[in-house]
mmCIF file of C-alpha atoms and ligand atoms in Angstrom:
data_model
loop_
_atom_site.group_PDB
_atom_site.id
_atom_site.type_symbol
_atom_site.label_atom_id
_atom_site.label_comp_id
_atom_site.label_asym_id
_atom_site.label_seq_id
_atom_site.Cartn_x
_atom_site.Cartn_y
_atom_site.Cartn_z
ATOM 1 C CA MET A 1 -24.916 1.674 7.220
ATOM 2 C CA MET A 2 -22.952 -0.475 4.268
ATOM 3 C CA PRO A 3 -20.120 1.522 2.818
ATOM 4 C CA ALA A 4 -20.663 2.561 -0.925
ATOM 5 C CA ALA A 5 -17.186 2.150 -1.624
ATOM 6 C CA LEU A 6 -13.962 0.497 0.053
ATOM 7 C CA ILE A 7 -10.605 2.371 -1.041
ATOM 8 C CA PHE A 8 -7.782 0.291 -0.801
ATOM 9 C CA ASP A 9 -3.698 1.014 -0.474
ATOM 10 C CA VAL A 10 -1.724 -1.088 -2.774
ATOM 11 C CA ASP A 11 1.622 -2.120 -0.864
ATOM 12 C CA GLY A 12 1.268 -3.720 2.448
ATOM 13 C CA THR A 13 -2.119 -3.784 2.336
ATOM 14 C CA LEU A 14 -3.228 -5.777 -0.989
ATOM 15 C CA ALA A 15 0.008 -7.633 -0.425
ATOM 16 C CA ASP A 16 3.239 -7.631 1.350
ATOM 17 C CA THR A 17 5.299 -6.124 -1.216
ATOM 18 C CA GLU A 18 7.986 -4.266 0.579
ATOM 19 C CA GLU A 19 10.753 -6.599 0.157
ATOM 20 C CA ALA A 20 10.343 -7.096 -3.358
ATOM 21 C CA HIS A 21 10.415 -3.475 -3.871
ATOM 22 C CA ARG A 22 13.865 -3.159 -1.797
ATOM 23 C CA GLN A 23 15.086 -5.859 -3.877
ATOM 24 C CA ALA A 24 14.264 -4.052 -6.978
ATOM 25 C CA PHE A 25 15.955 -0.879 -5.830
ATOM 26 C CA ASN A 26 18.950 -3.067 -4.633
ATOM 27 C CA GLY A 27 19.070 -4.401 -8.203
ATOM 28 C CA ALA A 28 18.546 -1.061 -10.206
ATOM 29 C CA PHE A 29 21.426 0.269 -7.840
ATOM 30 C CA ALA A 30 24.088 -2.370 -9.106
ATOM 31 C CA ARG A 31 22.425 -2.139 -13.014
ATOM 32 C CA HIS A 32 23.376 1.638 -12.626
ATOM 33 C CA GLY A 33 26.785 1.035 -11.257
ATOM 34 C CA HIS A 34 26.105 2.338 -7.611
ATOM 35 C CA ALA A 35 27.476 0.156 -4.610
ATOM 36 C CA TRP A 36 24.161 1.283 -2.673
ATOM 37 C CA GLN A 37 22.642 -1.621 -1.397
ATOM 38 C CA TRP A 38 19.434 -0.891 1.292
ATOM 39 C CA SER A 39 19.505 -3.663 4.173
ATOM 40 C CA ARG A 40 16.422 -4.226 5.682
ATOM 41 C CA GLU A 41 16.839 -2.103 8.499
ATOM 42 C CA THR A 42 17.819 0.858 6.155
ATOM 43 C CA TYR A 43 14.711 0.357 4.094
ATOM 44 C CA ARG A 44 12.395 0.318 7.204
ATOM 45 C CA ASP A 45 13.678 3.914 8.004
ATOM 46 C CA LEU A 46 13.472 4.754 4.025
ATOM 47 C CA LEU A 47 9.988 3.912 4.075
ATOM 48 C CA ARG A 48 8.964 7.083 6.241
ATOM 49 C CA VAL A 49 9.635 8.747 2.748
ATOM 50 C CA THR A 50 6.848 7.493 0.620
ATOM 51 C CA GLY A 51 7.307 7.456 -3.234
ATOM 52 C CA GLY A 52 10.199 5.469 -4.641
ATOM 53 C CA LYS A 53 11.995 8.484 -6.600
ATOM 54 C CA GLU A 54 11.377 10.338 -3.090
ATOM 55 C CA ARG A 55 12.738 7.530 -1.236
ATOM 56 C CA ILE A 56 16.017 7.671 -3.333
ATOM 57 C CA ALA A 57 16.419 11.498 -3.255
ATOM 58 C CA HIS A 58 16.388 11.585 0.307
ATOM 59 C CA PHE A 59 18.748 9.004 0.614
ATOM 60 C CA VAL A 60 21.189 10.544 -1.888
ATOM 61 C CA ARG A 61 20.864 13.817 -0.003
ATOM 62 C CA ALA A 62 21.923 11.873 3.349
ATOM 63 C CA LEU A 63 24.782 10.593 1.820
ATOM 64 C CA GLY A 64 26.751 13.920 2.397
ATOM 65 C CA LEU A 65 28.515 13.871 -1.315
ATOM 66 C CA ASP A 66 29.735 17.331 -2.773
ATOM 67 C CA PRO A 67 27.159 19.480 -4.509
ATOM 68 C CA LEU A 68 27.924 18.493 -7.653
ATOM 69 C CA ARG A 69 28.038 14.507 -7.255
ATOM 70 C CA THR A 70 24.794 14.737 -5.244
ATOM 71 C CA ASP A 71 23.103 16.843 -8.167
ATOM 72 C CA GLU A 72 24.252 14.466 -10.618
ATOM 73 C CA CYS A 73 22.607 11.276 -8.503
ATOM 74 C CA LEU A 74 19.562 13.347 -8.244
ATOM 75 C CA ALA A 75 19.540 13.911 -12.163
ATOM 76 C CA GLU A 76 19.899 10.212 -12.158
ATOM 77 C CA ILE A 77 16.856 9.100 -10.491
ATOM 78 C CA PRO A 78 14.420 8.851 -13.215
ATOM 79 C CA ALA A 79 16.397 6.529 -14.933
ATOM 80 C CA LEU A 80 17.202 4.586 -11.868
ATOM 81 C CA HIS A 81 13.628 4.205 -11.089
ATOM 82 C CA CYS A 82 12.285 3.232 -14.294
ATOM 83 C CA THR A 83 15.093 0.029 -14.001
ATOM 84 C CA LYS A 84 13.629 -0.690 -10.709
ATOM 85 C CA THR A 85 10.045 -0.428 -11.687
ATOM 86 C CA ALA A 86 10.894 -2.801 -14.469
ATOM 87 C CA LEU A 87 12.658 -5.269 -12.274
ATOM 88 C CA TYR A 88 9.815 -5.119 -9.334
ATOM 89 C CA THR A 89 6.981 -5.652 -11.925
ATOM 90 C CA HIS A 90 9.109 -8.432 -13.521
ATOM 91 C CA HIS A 91 9.110 -10.004 -10.060
ATOM 92 C CA VAL A 92 5.488 -9.586 -9.390
ATOM 93 C CA ALA A 93 4.411 -10.779 -13.127
ATOM 94 C CA ALA A 94 5.956 -14.074 -12.354
ATOM 95 C CA GLY A 95 3.758 -14.416 -9.185
ATOM 96 C CA ARG A 96 6.070 -14.224 -6.678
ATOM 97 C CA VAL A 97 4.020 -11.729 -4.443
ATOM 98 C CA PRO A 98 0.593 -12.791 -3.067
ATOM 99 C CA LEU A 99 -2.283 -11.255 -1.919
ATOM 100 C CA ARG A 100 -2.546 -10.993 1.941
ATOM 101 C CA SER A 101 -4.838 -13.288 3.776
ATOM 102 C CA GLY A 102 -8.578 -12.019 2.873
ATOM 103 C CA VAL A 103 -8.366 -9.728 0.503
ATOM 104 C CA GLN A 104 -9.325 -11.763 -2.599
ATOM 105 C CA ARG A 105 -12.189 -12.993 -0.367
ATOM 106 C CA LEU A 106 -13.132 -9.353 0.658
ATOM 107 C CA LEU A 107 -12.873 -8.352 -2.794
ATOM 108 C CA ILE A 108 -15.318 -11.008 -4.052
ATOM 109 C CA GLU A 109 -17.853 -10.211 -0.862
ATOM 110 C CA ALA A 110 -17.741 -6.388 -2.152
ATOM 111 C CA ARG A 111 -18.582 -7.348 -5.564
ATOM 112 C CA ALA A 112 -21.605 -9.469 -4.872
ATOM 113 C CA ALA A 113 -22.745 -6.723 -2.433
ATOM 114 C CA GLY A 114 -22.812 -4.119 -4.870
ATOM 115 C CA ILE A 115 -19.824 -2.131 -3.229
ATOM 116 C CA ARG A 116 -17.904 -0.274 -5.436
ATOM 117 C CA LEU A 117 -13.969 -0.552 -5.372
ATOM 118 C CA ALA A 118 -11.152 1.905 -5.917
ATOM 119 C CA ILE A 119 -7.459 2.092 -5.118
ATOM 120 C CA ALA A 120 -5.159 5.166 -3.470
ATOM 121 C CA THR A 121 -1.571 4.344 -3.595
ATOM 122 C CA THR A 122 1.646 6.443 -3.799
ATOM 123 C CA THR A 123 3.210 3.074 -5.940
ATOM 124 C CA SER A 124 3.523 3.859 -9.528
ATOM 125 C CA LEU A 125 0.869 2.479 -11.636
ATOM 126 C CA ASP A 126 2.590 -0.042 -13.690
ATOM 127 C CA ASN A 127 3.431 -1.751 -10.280
ATOM 128 C CA VAL A 128 -0.450 -1.752 -9.498
ATOM 129 C CA THR A 129 -1.297 -3.241 -12.839
ATOM 130 C CA ALA A 130 1.302 -5.702 -12.415
ATOM 131 C CA LEU A 131 0.189 -7.182 -9.242
ATOM 132 C CA LEU A 132 -3.537 -6.828 -10.194
ATOM 133 C CA ALA A 133 -3.033 -9.106 -13.141
ATOM 134 C CA ALA A 134 -0.571 -11.376 -11.756
ATOM 135 C CA THR A 135 -2.782 -11.884 -8.196
ATOM 136 C CA LEU A 136 -6.644 -11.359 -9.307
ATOM 137 C CA GLY A 137 -8.532 -14.100 -11.642
ATOM 138 C CA PRO A 138 -10.237 -12.971 -14.576
ATOM 139 C CA ASP A 139 -13.595 -12.031 -12.823
ATOM 140 C CA LEU A 140 -11.594 -9.417 -10.616
ATOM 141 C CA GLN A 141 -9.187 -8.134 -13.103
ATOM 142 C CA ASP A 142 -11.799 -4.770 -13.572
ATOM 143 C CA ALA A 143 -12.737 -4.623 -10.068
ATOM 144 C CA PHE A 144 -11.462 -1.280 -9.564
ATOM 145 C CA GLU A 145 -13.451 1.322 -11.320
ATOM 146 C CA VAL A 146 -10.902 4.109 -9.997
ATOM 147 C CA ILE A 147 -7.294 3.601 -9.294
ATOM 148 C CA VAL A 148 -5.167 6.462 -8.276
ATOM 149 C CA ALA A 149 -1.264 5.949 -8.474
ATOM 150 C CA GLY A 150 2.222 7.346 -7.793
ATOM 151 C CA ASP A 151 2.399 10.807 -9.539
ATOM 152 C CA ALA A 152 -1.361 11.381 -10.238
ATOM 153 C CA VAL A 153 -1.738 13.533 -7.503
ATOM 154 C CA ALA A 154 0.765 16.628 -6.457
ATOM 155 C CA ALA A 155 1.521 15.225 -3.173
ATOM 156 C CA LYS A 156 2.069 11.545 -1.954
ATOM 157 C CA LYS A 157 0.839 10.212 1.295
ATOM 158 C CA PRO A 158 1.013 11.424 4.108
ATOM 159 C CA ALA A 159 -0.552 14.150 2.143
ATOM 160 C CA PRO A 160 -4.797 13.274 1.744
ATOM 161 C CA ASP A 161 -4.522 14.195 -2.007
ATOM 162 C CA ALA A 162 -4.635 10.397 -3.359
ATOM 163 C CA TYR A 163 -7.937 9.772 -1.220
ATOM 164 C CA ARG A 164 -9.395 12.883 -2.217
ATOM 165 C CA SER A 165 -8.699 12.242 -5.859
ATOM 166 C CA ALA A 166 -10.306 8.618 -5.360
ATOM 167 C CA LEU A 167 -13.557 10.268 -3.460
ATOM 168 C CA LYS A 168 -13.855 12.718 -6.470
ATOM 169 C CA ALA A 169 -13.548 10.131 -9.329
ATOM 170 C CA LEU A 170 -16.155 7.896 -7.344
ATOM 171 C CA ASP A 171 -18.434 11.004 -6.977
ATOM 172 C CA LEU A 172 -18.646 9.943 -2.888
ATOM 173 C CA PRO A 173 -18.175 11.255 0.527
ATOM 174 C CA ALA A 174 -15.864 10.265 2.849
ATOM 175 C CA GLU A 175 -18.615 9.637 5.153
ATOM 176 C CA ALA A 176 -19.669 6.514 2.505
ATOM 177 C CA CYS A 177 -16.891 5.051 2.425
ATOM 178 C CA LEU A 178 -13.757 2.631 4.129
ATOM 179 C CA ALA A 179 -10.269 2.867 3.331
ATOM 180 C CA PHE A 180 -7.821 0.116 4.018
ATOM 181 C CA GLU A 181 -4.284 1.003 4.516
ATOM 182 C CA ASP A 182 -1.144 -0.751 6.136
ATOM 183 C CA SER A 183 0.981 1.989 7.695
ATOM 184 C CA ARG A 184 1.107 5.381 9.434
ATOM 185 C CA ASN A 185 1.822 7.347 6.354
ATOM 186 C CA GLY A 186 -1.284 5.789 4.574
ATOM 187 C CA LEU A 187 -3.572 6.283 7.707
ATOM 188 C CA ARG A 188 -3.010 9.872 7.879
ATOM 189 C CA ALA A 189 -3.552 10.245 4.419
ATOM 190 C CA ALA A 190 -6.895 8.420 4.699
ATOM 191 C CA VAL A 191 -7.900 10.500 7.838
ATOM 192 C CA GLY A 192 -7.073 13.412 6.195
ATOM 193 C CA ALA A 193 -9.418 12.689 3.583
ATOM 194 C CA GLY A 194 -12.092 12.345 6.237
ATOM 195 C CA LEU A 195 -12.337 8.536 5.936
ATOM 196 C CA ARG A 196 -12.703 5.746 8.756
ATOM 197 C CA THR A 197 -9.840 3.437 8.069
ATOM 198 C CA VAL A 198 -9.002 -0.300 8.644
ATOM 199 C CA VAL A 199 -5.439 -0.661 9.246
ATOM 200 C CA THR A 200 -3.481 -4.485 8.482
ATOM 201 C CA PRO A 201 -0.037 -3.652 9.484
ATOM 202 C CA THR A 202 3.099 -5.581 8.211
ATOM 203 C CA LEU A 203 6.461 -6.388 9.727
ATOM 204 C CA TRP A 204 7.567 -3.300 7.958
ATOM 205 C CA THR A 205 4.942 -0.955 9.749
ATOM 206 C CA ARG A 206 3.850 -2.956 13.375
ATOM 207 C CA GLU A 207 5.790 -0.130 14.922
ATOM 208 C CA ASP A 208 4.017 2.681 13.502
ATOM 209 C CA ASP A 209 1.202 4.984 15.725
ATOM 210 C CA LEU A 210 -1.941 3.638 14.426
ATOM 211 C CA SER A 211 -3.883 5.366 16.871
ATOM 212 C CA GLU A 212 -6.010 7.250 14.419
ATOM 213 C CA ALA A 213 -7.273 3.938 12.807
ATOM 214 C CA TRP A 214 -10.865 2.770 12.919
ATOM 215 C CA LEU A 215 -10.199 -0.651 13.352
ATOM 216 C CA VAL A 216 -6.518 -2.779 13.588
ATOM 217 C CA LEU A 217 -6.257 -6.013 12.579
ATOM 218 C CA PRO A 218 -3.100 -8.227 11.763
ATOM 219 C CA GLU A 219 -4.625 -9.175 8.737
ATOM 220 C CA LEU A 220 -8.304 -9.386 6.955
ATOM 221 C CA GLY A 221 -8.166 -13.028 7.309
ATOM 222 C CA ASP A 222 -10.001 -15.779 5.704
ATOM 223 C CA PRO A 223 -11.460 -19.592 6.719
ATOM 224 C CA ASP A 224 -7.959 -20.684 5.828
ATOM 225 C CA HIS A 225 -6.296 -18.166 7.977
ATOM 226 C CA PRO A 226 -8.631 -16.923 11.290
ATOM 227 C CA LEU A 227 -7.478 -14.283 13.134
ATOM 228 C CA ARG A 228 -6.383 -15.267 16.597
ATOM 229 C CA ASN A 229 -8.032 -13.481 19.295
ATOM 230 C CA PRO A 230 -10.300 -11.634 17.028
ATOM 231 C CA PRO A 231 -11.820 -8.228 18.155
ATOM 232 C CA ALA A 232 -15.236 -8.666 20.163
ATOM 233 C CA PRO A 233 -17.623 -7.248 17.358
ATOM 234 C CA LEU A 234 -16.372 -9.613 14.579
ATOM 235 C CA ALA A 235 -18.915 -12.756 14.129
ATOM 236 C CA ARG A 236 -16.282 -14.926 12.723
ATOM 237 C CA PRO A 237 -12.362 -14.688 12.926
ATOM 238 C CA TRP A 238 -11.675 -12.872 9.948
ATOM 239 C CA LEU A 239 -13.407 -9.532 8.584
ATOM 240 C CA ARG A 240 -16.361 -9.739 6.302
ATOM 241 C CA ILE A 241 -18.400 -7.235 4.504
ATOM 242 C CA ALA A 242 -21.625 -8.762 6.204
ATOM 243 C CA ASP A 243 -19.536 -7.197 9.577
ATOM 244 C CA LEU A 244 -19.604 -3.532 8.399
ATOM 245 C CA PRO A 245 -23.204 -2.267 8.800
ATOM 246 C CA GLU A 246 -23.095 -3.254 12.412
ATOM 247 C CA LEU A 247 -19.010 -1.922 12.848
ATOM 248 C CA LEU A 248 -19.618 1.010 11.410
ATOM 249 C CA ASP A 249 -23.492 2.246 12.792
ATOM 250 C CA ALA A 250 -21.388 1.368 16.391
ATOM 251 C CA THR A 251 -18.998 4.063 15.771
ATOM 252 C CA ALA A 252 -21.037 6.712 13.768
HETATM 253 C C1 LIG B 1 3.993 2.660 -0.888
HETATM 254 C C2 LIG B 1 5.196 3.379 -1.358
HETATM 255 C C3 LIG B 1 5.732 3.284 -2.439
HETATM 256 C C4 LIG B 1 6.431 1.887 -2.858
HETATM 257 C C5 LIG B 1 7.553 1.873 -3.822
HETATM 258 O O1 LIG B 1 2.989 2.916 -1.671
HETATM 259 O O2 LIG B 1 5.279 4.320 -0.532
HETATM 260 O O3 LIG B 1 6.604 4.221 -2.974
HETATM 261 O O4 LIG B 1 7.636 1.785 -1.360
HETATM 262 O O5 LIG B 1 7.102 2.041 -4.947
HETATM 263 P P1 LIG B 1 1.339 2.319 -1.149
HETATM 264 P P2 LIG B 1 7.175 2.941 -5.973
HETATM 265 O O6 LIG B 1 1.654 2.094 0.428
HETATM 266 O O7 LIG B 1 0.844 3.966 -0.853
HETATM 267 O O8 LIG B 1 0.871 1.631 -1.838
HETATM 268 O O9 LIG B 1 8.685 2.893 -6.064
HETATM 269 O O10 LIG B 1 6.893 2.876 -7.174
HETATM 270 O O11 LIG B 1 6.999 4.484 -5.377
HETATM 271 MG MG1 LIG B 2 0.971 0.773 2.168
#
């Protein structure tokens, strides 16, 4: 059975974006006069908290500041995050964040097969718009008929809200769709919405527990970037739309 729709996460899945996010957070802290600078190690730990505003709040609360100073810093988060998003979208718009291997090819194959496309992400909508504009050619610009982003849902990943909202907008049952994720938080959100999930972890999430994934691949891969040691069911060393019916039927 061919899926009726593919629902993609953004950060880490469509593109490996978290280093750009990390630099944007640090740039925003400096512009707002804070000495805070998130190292890669610190950021990897903070990525357990989804949502940039929530991530900053978690960091502030862990600083052990006096209650008044903590409240002052928390009150500053909307402005801080606005600066961060401006820095990030500027970086993305300059074409510095490419799609991961196989993503563009799979989107083209899905469109050719009449499979609908959606996004369910925790990141801000401005970030999604900037990434799609900078990376997808004109023929794929409006490829995603549904985009559920950031604060559009009450509870962010690992809650299933973003995926449930995407399924509702698609008017499709979870069984008819397939999700694509990169992290445990995202996998829990997709599985929580009843979705079988392909996970392509990044260096940020390679230590995550991905045991609930339907399929784990290092990348989606493509002829220019074939997968080393592709799992047996794949007919080629990259995941193709044509592989999905047999793969899905084998695990129905
Ligand atoms: C990843 C996130 C986001 C980004 C930062 O989202 O958790 O918070 O790290 O973006 P996903 P914002 O993997 O669901 O795409 O600062 O805009 O939140
Ligand atoms: Mg992600």
